[in-house]
CSV table of C-alpha atoms in Angstrom, one decimal:
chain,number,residue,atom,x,y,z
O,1032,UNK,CA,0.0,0.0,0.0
O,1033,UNK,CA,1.2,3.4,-0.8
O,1034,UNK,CA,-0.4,6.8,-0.7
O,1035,UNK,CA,-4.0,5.2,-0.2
O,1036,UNK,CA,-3.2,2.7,-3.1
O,1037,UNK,CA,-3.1,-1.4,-3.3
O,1038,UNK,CA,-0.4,-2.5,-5.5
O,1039,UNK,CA,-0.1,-6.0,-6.5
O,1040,UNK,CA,3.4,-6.6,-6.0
O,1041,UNK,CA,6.1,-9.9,-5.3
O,1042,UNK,CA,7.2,-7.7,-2.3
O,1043,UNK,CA,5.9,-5.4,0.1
O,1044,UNK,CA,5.9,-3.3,3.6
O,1045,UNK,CA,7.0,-4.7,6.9
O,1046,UNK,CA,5.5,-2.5,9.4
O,1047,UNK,CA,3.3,-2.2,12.1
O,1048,UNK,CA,0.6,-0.5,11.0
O,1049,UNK,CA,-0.8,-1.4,7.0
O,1050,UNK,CA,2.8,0.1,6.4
O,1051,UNK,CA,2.3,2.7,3.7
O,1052,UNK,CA,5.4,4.7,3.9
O,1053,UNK,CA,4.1,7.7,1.8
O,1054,UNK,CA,1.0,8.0,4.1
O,1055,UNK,CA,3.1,8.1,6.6
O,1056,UNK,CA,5.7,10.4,5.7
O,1057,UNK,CA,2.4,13.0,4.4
O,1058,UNK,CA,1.3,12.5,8.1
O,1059,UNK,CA,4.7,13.3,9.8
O,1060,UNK,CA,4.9,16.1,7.0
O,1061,UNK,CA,1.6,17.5,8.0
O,1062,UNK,CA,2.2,17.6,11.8
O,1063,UNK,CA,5.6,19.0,11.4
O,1064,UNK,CA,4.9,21.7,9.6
O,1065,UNK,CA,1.6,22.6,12.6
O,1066,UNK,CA,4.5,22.2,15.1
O,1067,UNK,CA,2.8,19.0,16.6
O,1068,UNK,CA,4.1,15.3,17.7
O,1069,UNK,CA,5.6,13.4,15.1
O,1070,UNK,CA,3.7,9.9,13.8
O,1071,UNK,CA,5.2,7.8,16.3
O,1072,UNK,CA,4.6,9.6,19.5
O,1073,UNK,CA,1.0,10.0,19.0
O,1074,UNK,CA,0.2,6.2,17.3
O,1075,UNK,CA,3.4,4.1,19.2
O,1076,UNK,CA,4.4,0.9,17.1
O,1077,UNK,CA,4.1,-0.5,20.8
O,1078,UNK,CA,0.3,-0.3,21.0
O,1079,UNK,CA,-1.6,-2.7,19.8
O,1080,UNK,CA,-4.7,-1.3,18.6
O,1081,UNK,CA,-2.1,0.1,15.7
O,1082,UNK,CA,-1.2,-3.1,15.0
O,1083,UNK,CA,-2.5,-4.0,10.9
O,1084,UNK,CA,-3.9,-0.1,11.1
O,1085,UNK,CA,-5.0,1.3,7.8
O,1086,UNK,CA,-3.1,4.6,7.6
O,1087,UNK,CA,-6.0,6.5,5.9
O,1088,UNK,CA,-7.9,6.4,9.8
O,1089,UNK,CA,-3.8,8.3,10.7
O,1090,UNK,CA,-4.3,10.8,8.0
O,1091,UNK,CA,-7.9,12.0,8.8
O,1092,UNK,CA,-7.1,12.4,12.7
O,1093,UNK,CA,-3.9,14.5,11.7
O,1094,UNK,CA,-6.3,16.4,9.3
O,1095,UNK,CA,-8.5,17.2,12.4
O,1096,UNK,CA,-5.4,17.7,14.9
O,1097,UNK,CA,-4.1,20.6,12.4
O,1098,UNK,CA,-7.9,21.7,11.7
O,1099,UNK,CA,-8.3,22.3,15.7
O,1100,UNK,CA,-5.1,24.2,15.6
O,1101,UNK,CA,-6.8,26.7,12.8
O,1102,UNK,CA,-4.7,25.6,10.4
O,1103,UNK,CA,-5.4,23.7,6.8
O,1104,UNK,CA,-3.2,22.0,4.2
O,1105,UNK,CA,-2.6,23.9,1.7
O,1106,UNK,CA,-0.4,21.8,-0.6
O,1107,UNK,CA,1.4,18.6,-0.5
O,1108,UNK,CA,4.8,17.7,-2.6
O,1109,UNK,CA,5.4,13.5,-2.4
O,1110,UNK,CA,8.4,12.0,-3.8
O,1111,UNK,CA,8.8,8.0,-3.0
O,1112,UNK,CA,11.7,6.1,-4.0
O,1113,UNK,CA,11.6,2.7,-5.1
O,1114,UNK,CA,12.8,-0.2,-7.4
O,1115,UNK,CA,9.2,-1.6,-7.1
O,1116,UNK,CA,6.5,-1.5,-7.7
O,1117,UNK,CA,6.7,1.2,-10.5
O,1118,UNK,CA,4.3,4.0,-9.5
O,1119,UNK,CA,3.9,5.6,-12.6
O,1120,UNK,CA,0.9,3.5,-13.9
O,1121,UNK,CA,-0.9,4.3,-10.6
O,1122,UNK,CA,0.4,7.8,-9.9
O,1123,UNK,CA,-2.7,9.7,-10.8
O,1124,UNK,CA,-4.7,7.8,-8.6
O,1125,UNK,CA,-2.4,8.1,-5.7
O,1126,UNK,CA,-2.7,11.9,-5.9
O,1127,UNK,CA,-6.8,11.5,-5.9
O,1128,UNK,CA,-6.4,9.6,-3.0
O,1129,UNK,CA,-3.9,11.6,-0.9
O,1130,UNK,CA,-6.1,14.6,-2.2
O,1131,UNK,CA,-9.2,13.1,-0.8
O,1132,UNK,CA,-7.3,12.1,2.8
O,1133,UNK,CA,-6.6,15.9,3.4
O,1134,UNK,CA,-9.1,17.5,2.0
O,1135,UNK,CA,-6.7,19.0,-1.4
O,1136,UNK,CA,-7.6,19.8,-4.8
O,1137,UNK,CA,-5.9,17.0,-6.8
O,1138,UNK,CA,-3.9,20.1,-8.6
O,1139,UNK,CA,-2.7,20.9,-5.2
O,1140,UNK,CA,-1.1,17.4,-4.8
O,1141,UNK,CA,2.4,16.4,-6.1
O,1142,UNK,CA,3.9,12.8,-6.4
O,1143,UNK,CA,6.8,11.7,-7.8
O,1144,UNK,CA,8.1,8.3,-8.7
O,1145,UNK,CA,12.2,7.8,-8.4
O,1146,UNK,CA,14.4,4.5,-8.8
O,1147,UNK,CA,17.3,4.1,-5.7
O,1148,UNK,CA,19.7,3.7,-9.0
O,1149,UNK,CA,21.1,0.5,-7.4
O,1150,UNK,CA,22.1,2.5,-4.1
O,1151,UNK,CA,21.4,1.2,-0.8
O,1152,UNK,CA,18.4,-0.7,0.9
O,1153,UNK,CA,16.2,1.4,-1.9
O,1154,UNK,CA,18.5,0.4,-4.9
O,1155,UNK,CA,18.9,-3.0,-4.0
O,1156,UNK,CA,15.0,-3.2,-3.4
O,1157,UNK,CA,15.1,-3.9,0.3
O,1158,UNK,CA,13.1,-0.8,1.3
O,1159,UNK,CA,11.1,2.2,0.2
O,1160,UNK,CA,11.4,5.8,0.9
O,1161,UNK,CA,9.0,8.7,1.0
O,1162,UNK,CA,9.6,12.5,1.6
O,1163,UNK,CA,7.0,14.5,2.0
O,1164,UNK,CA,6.7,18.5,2.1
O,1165,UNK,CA,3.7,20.4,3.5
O,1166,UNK,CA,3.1,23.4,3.1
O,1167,UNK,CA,0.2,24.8,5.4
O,1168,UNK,CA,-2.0,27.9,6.1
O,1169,UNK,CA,-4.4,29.8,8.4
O,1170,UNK,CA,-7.9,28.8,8.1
């Protein structure tokens, strides 16, 4: 799963959660940039009613966390790095998705699909990488 999305693939996510690394970097994205706990402090890996979590019900109570601060998204830039699965074939509906999860205009959403090149755990296809900028506004 990444950015909202099911791909079939011959590998995927260890994690404790559903594991979607770009749902969770947009999450750690968002809260940072409303000066609020990262992912991990406010949904431990060492609880187990996150255990199999699908990170959508993560980015909808970040979206209300920032909302109570009087604050909204105003734009999300997604860039996820990774030998597979190749996003570009799903891309489009990745943005509709992550759109939808934080309440965006799908023109306000960004992602981008890069290869580790053969470089580290992401080259070698061991591991996945997402970097996420928010930007984010007064209500």
């Amino acid at each position: 799963v990444l950015g909202g999305v099911v791909f079939e693939s011959p590998v995927g996510p260890l994690g404790h959660s559903d594991g979607d690394a770009v749902l969770h970097a947009a999450c750690d994205a968002v809260l940072g940039a409303a000066g609020l706990d990262d992912l991990g402090t406010l949904y431990s890996d060492k609880d187990p009613q996150h255990a199999g979590r699908d990170s959508q019900e993560f980015c909808r109570d970040v979206l209300r966390r920032v909302q109570e601060r009087g604050l909204v998204v105003w734009s999300l830039d997604v860039v996820v790095e990774t030998e597979l699965p190749k996003l570009k074939p799903r891309r489009a509906e990745m943005r509709e998705r992550i759109a939808a999860l934080f309440g965006l205009a799908v023109d306000r959403v960004n992602v981008k699909g890069k290869t580790g090149e053969q470089v580290d755990a992401v080259g070698r296809g061991e591991a996945v990488r997402a970097t996420v900028v928010a930007l984010l506004g007064d209500a």
